[in-house]
Amino acid sequence: MTYSSLTLKDCQDAAQLHKGAFFKGWGEDVFQEFLHSPLTFGMKVEENNRLSGYILWREIGEEAEILTLVVAPSSKRKGLGGLL
């Protein structure tokens, strides 16, 4: 398991996970827009070089807002959500 920053290269995979987790899942373009912002950050967990989960948040001043948190169905109940 590896833990690193969510990048523009991850947008397609992140969108697929998001669409599977939410009724109105975000598209790849939404992730690209967020990650282009200097106020938005993301971290990801990968297992066997596959995206297993991620968190995306925005920081403004001394406040932070979680925008989304997703764990792949096959990776649930392993503590990844708490790690993120």
XYZ file of N, CA and C in Angstrom, residues 20-48:
87
model
N -18.901 5.529 -8.957
C -19.374 4.301 -8.348
C -19.853 4.483 -6.922
N -19.426 5.575 -6.284
C -19.752 5.798 -4.875
C -20.929 6.747 -4.670
N -21.203 7.607 -5.635
C -22.231 8.634 -5.476
C -23.223 8.599 -6.634
N -24.466 8.957 -6.344
C -25.512 8.976 -7.361
C -25.146 9.904 -8.516
N -24.672 11.095 -8.193
C -24.226 12.045 -9.216
C -22.713 12.209 -9.095
N -21.979 11.201 -9.537
C -20.519 11.227 -9.443
C -19.905 12.289 -10.332
N -18.775 12.789 -9.885
C -18.054 13.822 -10.635
C -17.299 13.210 -11.804
N -17.178 13.988 -12.883
C -16.402 13.579 -14.041
C -14.937 13.954 -13.882
N -14.146 13.470 -14.799
C -12.711 13.745 -14.807
C -12.427 15.248 -14.830
N -13.239 15.994 -15.550
C -13.039 17.440 -15.666
C -13.185 18.151 -14.310
N -14.056 17.659 -13.459
C -14.237 18.268 -12.134
C -12.970 18.074 -11.305
N -12.394 16.894 -11.354
C -11.157 16.639 -10.615
C -10.011 17.493 -11.155
N -9.944 17.633 -12.458
C -8.901 18.476 -13.050
C -9.040 19.917 -12.588
N -10.269 20.410 -12.581
C -10.516 21.786 -12.141
C -10.105 21.979 -10.681
N -10.494 21.050 -9.818
C -10.114 21.155 -8.406
C -8.599 21.112 -8.235
N -7.936 20.177 -8.906
C -6.491 20.019 -8.717
C -5.673 21.142 -9.343
N -6.261 21.896 -10.247
C -5.577 23.073 -10.789
C -5.608 24.242 -9.803
N -6.504 24.194 -8.845
C -6.635 25.275 -7.876
C -5.515 25.204 -6.827
N -4.888 26.336 -6.525
C -3.834 26.338 -5.499
C -4.384 26.140 -4.083
N -5.707 26.161 -3.924
C -6.324 25.995 -2.604
C -6.813 24.572 -2.358
N -6.730 23.706 -3.373
C -7.265 22.352 -3.268
C -6.140 21.340 -3.275
N -6.282 20.327 -2.414
C -5.244 19.308 -2.237
C -5.893 17.935 -2.206
N -5.133 16.920 -2.529
C -5.639 15.560 -2.481
C -4.551 14.578 -2.110
N -4.957 13.516 -1.444
C -4.068 12.404 -1.123
C -4.747 11.133 -1.601
N -3.930 10.137 -1.944
C -4.472 8.883 -2.441
C -3.768 7.701 -1.790
N -4.450 6.581 -1.821
C -3.890 5.305 -1.405
C -3.975 4.379 -2.607
N -2.870 3.715 -2.906
C -2.837 2.747 -3.997
C -2.434 1.388 -3.452
N -3.050 0.359 -4.000
C -2.684 -1.019 -3.707
C -2.428 -1.702 -5.039
N -1.275 -2.328 -5.167
C -0.912 -2.999 -6.426
C -1.045 -2.056 -7.622
